[in-house]
Coordinates of C-alpha atoms in Angstrom, one line a residue:
X12 CA 113.7 106.6 81.4
X13 CA 113.2 104.6 84.6
X14 CA 116.2 104.1 86.9
X15 CA 117.4 100.6 86.9
X16 CA 116.8 100.2 90.7
X17 CA 113.2 100.4 90.0
X18 CA 113.3 97.6 87.7
X19 CA 115.3 95.0 90.0
X20 CA 113.1 92.0 90.8
X21 CA 112.0 91.6 94.7
X22 CA 115.3 89.2 95.2
X23 CA 117.2 92.7 95.6
X24 CA 115.8 92.6 99.4
X25 CA 118.8 90.4 100.6
X26 CA 120.9 93.6 101.1
X27 CA 123.1 93.6 104.0
X28 CA 122.8 97.1 105.5
X29 CA 119.3 98.4 106.1
X30 CA 118.4 101.6 104.1
X31 CA 115.6 103.6 105.9
X32 CA 115.5 106.6 103.1
X33 CA 112.7 104.9 100.8
X34 CA 110.6 104.2 104.1
X35 CA 111.0 107.8 105.1
X36 CA 110.3 109.3 101.6
X37 CA 107.0 107.2 101.2
X38 CA 105.7 108.4 104.8
X39 CA 106.7 112.1 104.0
X40 CA 104.9 112.1 100.6
X41 CA 101.9 110.5 102.3
X42 CA 102.2 113.0 105.0
X43 CA 102.1 116.1 102.7
X44 CA 99.3 114.7 100.4
X45 CA 97.1 113.7 103.5
X46 CA 97.7 117.2 105.0
X47 CA 96.0 118.6 102.0
X48 CA 93.0 116.3 102.2
X49 CA 92.8 116.8 105.9
X50 CA 92.4 120.7 105.4
X51 CA 89.9 120.0 102.7
X52 CA 87.7 117.9 105.0
X53 CA 87.0 120.9 107.1
X54 CA 87.0 123.5 104.6
X55 CA 84.6 122.2 101.8
X56 CA 81.5 121.6 104.2
X57 CA 82.5 125.0 105.9
X58 CA 82.6 126.7 102.6
X59 CA 79.0 125.5 101.8
X60 CA 77.6 126.2 105.1
X61 CA 78.8 129.7 104.9
X62 CA 76.6 130.1 102.0
X63 CA 73.2 128.2 102.5
X64 CA 73.6 127.3 106.5
X65 CA 71.8 123.9 105.3
X66 CA 73.3 120.6 106.4
X67 CA 71.5 119.0 103.3
X68 CA 73.8 121.0 101.0
X69 CA 76.9 120.1 103.0
X70 CA 75.9 116.6 102.9
X71 CA 75.3 116.8 98.9
X72 CA 78.8 118.2 98.5
X73 CA 80.4 115.5 100.9
X74 CA 78.4 113.0 98.6
X75 CA 79.5 114.5 95.3
X76 CA 83.0 114.1 96.6
X77 CA 82.4 110.6 97.9
X78 CA 80.8 109.2 94.8
X79 CA 83.7 109.5 92.3
X80 CA 86.1 108.0 94.9
X81 CA 84.2 104.7 94.5
X82 CA 84.7 104.3 90.7
X83 CA 88.2 106.0 90.8
X84 CA 89.5 103.8 93.8
X85 CA 88.2 100.8 92.1
X86 CA 90.4 101.4 89.0
X87 CA 93.0 103.1 90.8
X88 CA 95.0 100.0 91.5
X89 CA 95.1 98.8 88.0
X90 CA 96.6 102.3 86.9
X91 CA 99.1 101.5 89.6
X92 CA 100.0 98.1 88.4
X93 CA 100.0 99.2 84.7
X94 CA 102.0 102.5 84.9
X95 CA 104.0 102.2 88.0
X96 CA 103.8 103.3 91.4
X97 CA 106.2 106.3 91.5
X98 CA 104.6 107.9 88.3
X99 CA 100.9 107.3 89.3
X100 CA 101.5 108.9 92.6
X101 CA 103.2 112.1 91.1
X102 CA 100.5 112.2 88.4
X103 CA 97.6 111.7 90.9
X104 CA 98.9 114.6 93.1
X105 CA 99.4 117.0 90.2
X106 CA 95.8 116.6 89.1
X107 CA 94.4 116.9 92.8
X108 CA 96.3 120.1 93.3
X109 CA 95.0 121.6 90.0
X110 CA 91.4 120.8 90.8
X111 CA 91.7 122.3 94.3
X112 CA 93.3 125.6 93.2
X113 CA 90.5 125.8 90.6
X114 CA 88.0 126.7 93.8
X115 CA 89.8 129.9 94.9
X116 CA 90.3 130.9 91.1
X117 CA 86.7 130.5 90.4
X118 CA 85.7 132.3 93.5
X119 CA 87.7 135.3 92.4
X120 CA 86.5 135.3 88.8
X121 CA 83.0 133.5 88.0
X122 CA 81.9 133.3 91.4
X123 CA 81.3 129.9 93.5
X124 CA 77.8 128.3 93.8
X125 CA 76.9 125.0 95.5
X126 CA 76.9 123.0 92.1
X127 CA 80.1 124.4 91.1
X128 CA 81.7 123.4 94.6
X129 CA 80.0 120.0 94.2
X130 CA 81.6 119.4 90.8
X131 CA 85.0 120.6 91.8
X132 CA 85.0 118.5 95.0
X133 CA 83.9 115.7 92.8
X134 CA 86.8 116.2 90.3
X135 CA 89.4 116.4 93.0
X136 CA 88.1 113.1 94.7
X137 CA 88.7 111.3 91.4
X138 CA 92.6 111.8 91.6
X139 CA 93.2 110.9 95.3
X140 CA 92.8 107.0 95.3
X141 CA 95.4 106.4 92.7
X142 CA 98.1 108.3 94.6
X143 CA 97.1 106.5 98.0
X144 CA 97.3 103.2 96.4
X145 CA 100.5 103.7 94.8
X146 CA 102.2 105.0 98.0
X147 CA 100.8 102.0 100.1
X148 CA 101.9 99.6 97.4
X149 CA 105.5 100.6 97.8
X150 CA 105.5 99.6 101.7
X151 CA 106.4 95.9 101.5
X152 CA 109.6 96.9 99.6
X153 CA 110.5 100.0 101.6
X154 CA 109.9 97.4 104.6
X155 CA 112.5 94.9 103.0
X156 CA 115.0 97.6 102.4
X157 CA 114.6 98.9 106.1
X158 CA 114.6 95.3 107.5
X159 CA 111.6 95.7 109.3
X160 CA 108.5 93.7 110.2
X161 CA 105.5 94.5 108.3
X162 CA 103.5 95.2 111.5
X163 CA 106.0 97.9 112.4
X164 CA 106.0 99.4 108.7
X165 CA 102.2 99.5 108.8
X166 CA 102.0 101.0 112.5
X167 CA 104.2 103.7 111.5
X168 CA 102.4 104.6 108.2
X169 CA 99.1 104.7 109.8
X170 CA 100.1 106.7 112.7
X171 CA 102.0 109.0 109.9
X172 CA 98.5 109.3 108.2
X173 CA 96.8 110.2 111.5
X174 CA 99.6 112.9 112.1
X175 CA 98.5 114.4 108.6
X176 CA 94.9 114.6 110.0
X177 CA 95.8 115.9 113.2
X178 CA 97.7 118.8 111.4
X179 CA 95.5 119.3 108.5
X180 CA 92.2 119.8 110.1
X181 CA 94.0 122.0 112.9
X182 CA 95.7 124.3 110.1
X183 CA 92.3 124.5 108.1
X184 CA 90.2 125.4 111.5
X185 CA 92.8 128.0 112.4
X186 CA 93.1 129.5 108.6
X187 CA 89.5 129.5 108.1
X188 CA 89.3 131.9 111.2
X189 CA 92.1 134.0 109.9
X190 CA 92.0 134.0 106.1
X191 CA 88.8 132.5 105.2
X192 CA 87.8 129.3 103.8
X193 CA 88.4 129.9 99.8
X194 CA 92.1 131.2 100.7
X195 CA 92.8 128.2 102.8
X196 CA 92.6 125.9 99.7
X197 CA 95.8 127.3 98.5
X198 CA 97.4 125.4 101.3
X199 CA 95.7 122.3 100.4
X200 CA 97.0 122.4 96.9
X201 CA 100.5 123.1 98.2
X202 CA 100.5 119.6 100.1
X203 CA 100.1 118.0 96.8
X204 CA 102.8 119.7 95.2
X205 CA 105.2 119.0 98.1
X206 CA 104.1 115.3 97.7
X207 CA 105.2 115.3 94.2
X208 CA 108.5 116.6 95.0
X209 CA 109.3 113.9 97.6
X210 CA 108.1 110.9 95.6
X211 CA 110.4 112.1 92.6
X212 CA 113.3 110.9 94.7
X213 CA 112.0 107.5 95.9
X214 CA 114.0 104.5 94.4
X215 CA 112.5 101.2 95.3
X216 CA 112.4 98.0 93.8
X217 CA 108.9 97.6 91.8
X218 CA 108.4 101.5 92.3
X219 CA 108.9 102.1 88.4
X220 CA 107.1 100.9 85.4
X221 CA 106.4 97.0 86.0
X222 CA 107.7 94.5 83.5
X223 CA 105.6 94.0 80.5
X224 CA 104.4 90.2 81.5
X225 CA 103.3 91.6 84.8
X226 CA 101.1 94.7 83.7
X227 CA 97.2 94.2 83.4
X228 CA 96.0 93.7 79.7
X229 CA 93.8 96.6 80.1
X230 CA 92.4 98.8 82.7
X231 CA 89.0 97.0 82.5
X232 CA 90.4 93.3 82.7
X233 CA 93.1 94.4 85.4
X234 CA 90.2 95.7 87.5
X235 CA 88.2 92.5 87.0
X236 CA 91.2 90.5 88.1
X237 CA 91.6 92.5 91.2
X238 CA 87.8 92.3 92.0
X239 CA 88.0 88.4 91.5
X240 CA 91.2 88.1 93.7
X241 CA 89.7 90.1 96.7
X242 CA 86.3 88.3 96.4
X243 CA 87.7 84.8 96.1
X244 CA 89.8 85.4 99.2
X245 CA 87.4 84.9 102.2
X246 CA 89.5 86.9 104.7
X247 CA 89.9 90.0 102.4
X248 CA 86.3 89.9 101.3
X249 CA 85.0 89.9 105.0
X250 CA 87.4 92.9 106.0
X251 CA 86.1 94.9 103.0
X252 CA 82.4 94.1 104.0
X253 CA 83.0 95.3 107.7
X254 CA 84.9 98.3 106.2
X255 CA 82.1 99.5 103.9
X256 CA 79.7 99.0 106.9
X257 CA 81.8 100.9 109.4
X258 CA 82.6 103.8 106.9
X259 CA 79.2 104.4 105.9
X260 CA 78.3 104.8 109.4
X261 CA 81.2 107.0 110.7
X262 CA 82.5 108.9 108.0
X263 CA 79.3 111.2 108.0
X264 CA 80.4 112.2 111.6
X265 CA 83.4 114.0 110.7
X266 CA 82.4 115.4 107.4
X267 CA 78.7 116.4 108.1
X268 CA 77.5 116.0 111.8
X269 CA 80.5 117.6 113.5
X270 CA 80.7 120.5 111.0
X271 CA 77.0 121.2 111.4
X272 CA 77.3 121.2 115.2
X273 CA 80.1 123.6 115.2
X274 CA 78.8 125.8 112.6
X275 CA 75.6 126.3 114.8
X276 CA 77.7 127.3 117.7
X277 CA 79.9 129.3 115.3
X278 CA 83.2 127.6 116.5
X279 CA 85.5 126.5 113.6
X280 CA 88.6 126.2 115.8
X281 CA 86.2 123.7 117.9
X282 CA 85.8 121.7 114.9
X283 CA 89.3 121.5 114.2
X284 CA 90.3 120.7 117.7
X285 CA 87.8 117.7 117.8
X286 CA 89.3 116.0 114.6
X287 CA 92.7 116.9 115.9
X288 CA 91.6 114.8 119.2
X289 CA 90.6 112.0 116.7
X290 CA 93.7 112.2 114.9
X291 CA 95.9 112.3 118.2
X292 CA 94.1 109.0 119.5
X293 CA 94.6 107.4 116.1
X294 CA 98.4 108.3 116.1
X295 CA 98.9 106.7 119.7
X296 CA 96.7 103.7 118.7
X297 CA 98.6 103.1 115.4
X298 CA 102.0 103.2 117.2
X299 CA 101.0 101.1 119.9
X300 CA 99.8 98.3 117.4
X301 CA 103.6 97.4 116.5
X302 CA 104.5 96.3 120.0
X303 CA 101.2 94.7 120.7
X304 CA 100.9 92.8 117.5
X305 CA 103.4 89.8 118.5
X306 CA 101.7 89.5 121.8
X307 CA 98.0 90.0 121.2
X308 CA 95.3 88.7 118.8
X309 CA 94.8 90.8 115.8
X310 CA 91.3 89.6 115.6
X311 CA 90.4 90.7 119.1
X312 CA 92.0 94.0 118.7
X313 CA 89.8 94.5 115.8
X314 CA 86.6 93.4 117.3
X315 CA 87.5 95.8 120.5
X316 CA 88.2 98.7 118.2
X317 CA 84.6 98.3 116.4
X318 CA 82.8 97.7 119.5
X319 CA 84.3 100.9 121.6
X320 CA 84.0 103.1 118.5
X321 CA 80.1 102.6 118.5
X322 CA 79.8 103.0 122.3
X323 CA 81.7 106.2 122.2
X324 CA 79.6 107.5 119.2
X325 CA 76.5 106.7 121.3
X326 CA 77.8 108.7 124.2
X327 CA 78.4 111.8 121.9
X328 CA 74.5 111.5 121.5
X329 CA 74.4 113.2 125.0
X330 CA 76.0 116.4 123.4
X331 CA 78.2 116.6 126.5
X332 CA 80.8 119.7 127.1
X333 CA 83.7 120.1 124.7
X334 CA 86.1 118.6 126.9
X335 CA 84.1 115.4 127.1
X336 CA 83.6 115.3 123.3
X337 CA 87.5 115.7 123.1
X338 CA 88.0 112.7 125.4
X339 CA 85.5 110.7 123.4
X340 CA 86.9 111.6 120.2
X341 CA 90.4 110.7 121.5
X342 CA 89.0 107.2 122.7
X343 CA 87.6 106.6 119.1
X344 CA 91.1 107.3 117.6
X345 CA 92.9 105.3 120.0
X346 CA 90.9 102.1 119.8
X347 CA 90.6 102.2 116.1
X348 CA 94.1 103.2 115.3
X349 CA 95.4 99.6 115.0
X350 CA 92.6 98.7 112.4
X351 CA 94.2 100.5 109.4
X352 CA 97.7 98.5 110.1
X353 CA 95.6 95.2 110.4
X354 CA 94.0 95.7 107.1
X355 CA 97.3 96.7 105.4
X356 CA 99.0 93.3 106.9
X357 CA 95.9 91.4 105.4
X358 CA 96.4 92.7 102.0
X359 CA 100.1 92.7 101.9
X360 CA 100.2 89.1 103.0
X361 CA 97.4 87.9 101.0
X362 CA 98.2 89.3 97.6
X363 CA 100.9 88.7 95.1
X364 CA 103.3 91.4 94.5
X365 CA 102.3 92.2 90.6
X366 CA 98.8 92.7 91.9
X367 CA 99.3 94.6 95.0
X368 CA 98.2 97.8 93.5
X369 CA 94.8 96.3 92.3
X370 CA 94.2 94.8 95.7
X371 CA 94.7 97.9 97.6
X372 CA 92.6 99.8 95.2
X373 CA 89.5 97.2 95.3
X374 CA 89.8 97.1 99.1
X375 CA 89.8 101.0 99.2
X376 CA 86.8 101.1 96.8
X377 CA 84.5 99.0 99.1
X378 CA 84.8 101.5 101.7
X379 CA 84.1 104.1 99.4
X380 CA 81.1 102.1 97.9
X381 CA 78.7 102.9 100.9
X382 CA 80.2 106.4 101.8
X383 CA 77.8 108.3 99.5
X384 CA 74.8 106.5 101.0
X385 CA 75.9 107.4 104.5
X386 CA 76.4 111.1 103.6
X387 CA 73.1 111.6 101.7
X388 CA 71.2 110.0 104.5
X389 CA 72.7 112.0 107.2
X390 CA 71.9 115.2 105.7
X391 CA 67.9 114.9 106.1
X392 CA 68.4 113.2 109.6
X393 CA 70.1 116.2 110.7
X394 CA 67.6 118.4 109.4
X395 CA 64.6 116.5 110.8
X396 CA 65.8 114.7 114.0
X397 CA 68.7 116.9 115.0
X398 CA 72.2 115.9 116.1
X399 CA 71.5 113.8 119.0
X400 CA 69.1 111.5 117.5
X401 CA 71.5 111.3 114.6
X402 CA 74.4 110.1 116.7
X403 CA 72.1 107.2 118.0
X404 CA 70.9 106.2 114.7
X405 CA 74.6 106.0 113.4
X406 CA 76.2 104.4 116.6
X407 CA 73.9 101.3 117.3
X408 CA 74.6 99.6 114.0
X409 CA 78.3 99.8 114.7
X410 CA 78.0 98.2 118.0
X411 CA 75.9 95.5 116.3
X412 CA 78.8 95.1 113.9
X413 CA 81.2 94.3 116.7
X414 CA 78.8 91.6 117.8
X415 CA 78.9 90.2 114.2
X416 CA 82.6 90.3 114.0
X417 CA 82.9 88.2 117.1
X418 CA 81.0 85.4 115.5
X419 CA 83.2 85.3 112.2
X420 CA 85.7 82.4 112.2
X421 CA 87.4 83.6 109.1
X422 CA 88.9 86.5 111.3
X423 CA 91.1 84.2 113.0
X424 CA 93.1 84.1 109.6
X425 CA 94.5 87.5 110.8
X426 CA 96.5 85.5 113.6
X427 CA 97.8 82.6 111.4
X428 CA 101.5 83.3 110.5
X429 CA 102.3 83.9 106.6
X430 CA 105.8 84.5 105.6
X431 CA 105.7 85.2 102.1
X432 CA 105.9 88.8 102.4
X433 CA 107.0 89.4 105.9
X434 CA 110.5 90.0 106.7
X435 CA 112.8 89.0 109.8

């Protein structure tokens, strides 16, 4: 039975005393779950490269994990809006934990092969988007109970997410070097379990099972409603397309290019340190967004972020010393840190409460849509052209995207006041 606090309408925001506990719990659950995923980013490609040493195989496993994300993230928001945010988060993390734990179990019994690793990576990826959409959909309600501004909440949330990807890859790199890649996956499963425990204590308006009249008629119809809503909103549609392009070009760097480079050097700890530098930069950039938002244009921040990301990636084509790579990685995280809070703000202020999960799910799925193509293209590029040329091939289009962003008038909508969801 759902607690009555979960069923109260949004009017319950008019509390006198701010309550920070729900916001803390949402961020803590996100931290634990994302740490698990952060470890997996390092472990899964390393597991493959240990066995075959081929970049194409690592890219196939990364692509196998990315392809289900497209479909599952598309439908995930409808599950959130139909079955409730807290319940969906807990079930999603439970299934993710089981799929990850299956890898060391099979390794100890039947034995691992590349197809098995790819299948289990794909299975685990199916469940993640629903949990992410569920927790992100709780942010506006948690913002109201804390009496914060949405920009401040999104800044902290995205910084917290980057903290997880600072801790996760760092733990992953160290544990691979000490206990091996297979055993490290037990820590990944533990992260999901801790998230479940935290979410069980969250009490927020709208976190329980939605009222009947607000639930989607079916998973299919609800997803179509979400797609239509995002497509008909010019700002959300534009942000989704930009995100698709940037993710397709950038994510293979973290998941394939860097693992291949540091595998050739036999330096797993250095791989972890580069991903940690990205996360540290992202933490600082995300936290800096909250004080910057009231005094700077969100549009200009976003254009600057995409441009510098592409330029820093182009500089990595020189394959400089490790300390230079760390500086460039930190710069990428720093400038791109505000992009997540800006996208969250757009979704929160341009979508109704009862469709929040679907909007988040659809926007997330568009980013994953181009991911498999990026992964599958990067593997052959690396095998035939090498690491330096691959960096060039990925960075130039990102710089061009920044130029396109500067010419889009719709991005000015990011700086027009909207008060329907924000708090004072």
